[in-house]
Every structure is written in C-alpha cells, then in structure tokens.
Amino acid sequence: MGTVIVNPAVIDQRPHRSISWTPPTNQGLKLNVDAAVNIDLKILGCGALVRDCCGNVIAAISKSVEGCFRSDEMEAKSLFHSLNWALQLQLPITHIETDALRVSTALNSASTNLSSFNDLISDIRYLLSFFSGVTISHVRRDANHAAHGLAKYALEVDEDVC
C-alpha cells in the first residue's frame, strides 16, 4: 500500500451552516443562559441575556460564583442565578435556551434522583414556577454566543454586572 498525502484544507469541504439566535415565536421574552469556568481560580462565570421578539436586548447579566462544579452543575447553577435575577427584575420570561443538553432534558423530564445535580434541578423548577407557561429548550452553542460571552466576561469582574 502506498502513502496518501492529503491537503488538510480539502479534508472537510462540506458547507458549514451558520446557526444564529432565533426570536421567540410569540410576543414574550427569551432568556439565553450559559456558563464558563476558570479552573485555576475556581470561579464559575454565569452569563444571561433577555431579548424580545424583535431581538432587542432587554437586560443582561454577568455574575461570578466561587466554587468547583461539574459541567452540568455549572450550567444548572448559571440557570439558577439567571432565573433569580430575572425574577427580581420581574421580567415575563416565556422561553429559556441553554446549550446544556443534560440541564434542558432534566428540566423537561419528570424523573428525579438523589444527587446534587437533581437538587439544583429542583431549585430551578421552583423558580420556573413563577414564570407562567415558560418553555425550556436546548440550543446549539453556535446560537448561544452572546450568553457565553457574558459568562466569560463574568470571570474577569469582581462583582455582578447588569
């Protein structure tokens, strides 16, 4: 068998679909949430923004939280803090998007277990009860860049930025 030399530029010539944020289908508000982490400093960055059906940013937050968490716990913590913030601002959130599949699946499922992750999910469900008819869905990371940017920014600040 001979050796084949391949130009790396032609290995993947499939067209790349650009995925972007989509507005909520009704006149409600959409909350996008994400988390970032600085492992060395043991800091979780929470980022969230609320947009209306026209894509206008209504509110945004970057919040840092100290501690070490598993990736699914980080995303759940970020959602928990974001919902607390939205509740304090009395924002009528109708849709929530996260790029954390395990979090959105857990929130859309009735099953429970005895884990710290499930405790967070229970706390989030409690906060969700204050938002009438809210839906939670998973979104690809490509469509959650703004929330991720806010989460990364939270790692650089000492206090919450709203």
mmCIF file of N, CA and C in Angstrom, residues 10 12 18 21 23 25 31 37 49 54 64 72 81 85 106 154:
data_model
loop_
_atom_site.group_PDB
_atom_site.id
_atom_site.type_symbol
_atom_site.label_atom_id
_atom_site.label_comp_id
_atom_site.label_asym_id
_atom_site.label_seq_id
_atom_site.Cartn_x
_atom_site.Cartn_y
_atom_site.Cartn_z
ATOM 1 N N VAL A 10 -8.630 20.422 2.251
ATOM 2 C CA VAL A 10 -9.710 19.798 1.480
ATOM 3 C C VAL A 10 -10.326 18.600 2.188
ATOM 4 N N ASP A 12 -12.382 18.481 4.818
ATOM 5 C CA ASP A 12 -13.795 18.696 5.089
ATOM 6 C C ASP A 12 -14.282 19.849 4.230
ATOM 7 N N SER A 18 -24.285 28.192 9.332
ATOM 8 C CA SER A 18 -24.178 29.141 10.428
ATOM 9 C C SER A 18 -25.500 29.132 11.180
ATOM 10 N N TRP A 21 -29.073 32.962 16.712
ATOM 11 C CA TRP A 21 -30.183 33.110 17.641
ATOM 12 C C TRP A 21 -31.471 33.320 16.861
ATOM 13 N N PRO A 23 -35.657 34.477 17.379
ATOM 14 C CA PRO A 23 -36.546 35.131 18.341
ATOM 15 C C PRO A 23 -37.618 34.179 18.853
ATOM 16 N N THR A 25 -41.292 32.723 19.429
ATOM 17 C CA THR A 25 -42.375 32.677 18.444
ATOM 18 C C THR A 25 -43.551 33.570 18.821
ATOM 19 N N LEU A 31 -34.852 34.080 27.370
ATOM 20 C CA LEU A 31 -33.662 34.125 28.219
ATOM 21 C C LEU A 31 -32.660 33.106 27.691
ATOM 22 N N VAL A 37 -15.885 28.751 32.972
ATOM 23 C CA VAL A 37 -15.172 28.431 34.205
ATOM 24 C C VAL A 37 -13.701 28.825 34.099
ATOM 25 N N LEU A 49 -28.835 36.749 28.972
ATOM 26 C CA LEU A 49 -29.437 37.933 28.405
ATOM 27 C C LEU A 49 -30.866 37.638 28.007
ATOM 28 N N CYS A 54 -38.210 40.933 18.710
ATOM 29 C CA CYS A 54 -37.501 41.631 17.634
ATOM 30 C C CYS A 54 -35.984 41.484 17.763
ATOM 31 N N SER A 64 -20.226 36.210 38.715
ATOM 32 C CA SER A 64 -19.245 35.182 39.069
ATOM 33 C C SER A 64 -19.673 34.492 40.360
ATOM 34 N N ASP A 72 -22.266 19.893 34.180
ATOM 35 C CA ASP A 72 -23.723 20.015 34.211
ATOM 36 C C ASP A 72 -24.180 20.861 35.395
ATOM 37 N N HIS A 81 -29.054 31.134 38.913
ATOM 38 C CA HIS A 81 -28.755 32.539 39.208
ATOM 39 C C HIS A 81 -29.434 33.473 38.199
ATOM 40 N N TRP A 85 -32.259 36.403 39.034
ATOM 41 C CA TRP A 85 -32.087 37.764 38.526
ATOM 42 C C TRP A 85 -33.314 38.212 37.729
ATOM 43 N N ALA A 106 -33.244 17.333 31.811
ATOM 44 C CA ALA A 106 -33.678 17.108 33.196
ATOM 45 C C ALA A 106 -34.885 17.974 33.546
ATOM 46 N N ALA A 154 -17.827 37.431 33.029
ATOM 47 C CA ALA A 154 -18.018 37.321 34.480
ATOM 48 C C ALA A 154 -16.759 36.829 35.181
#
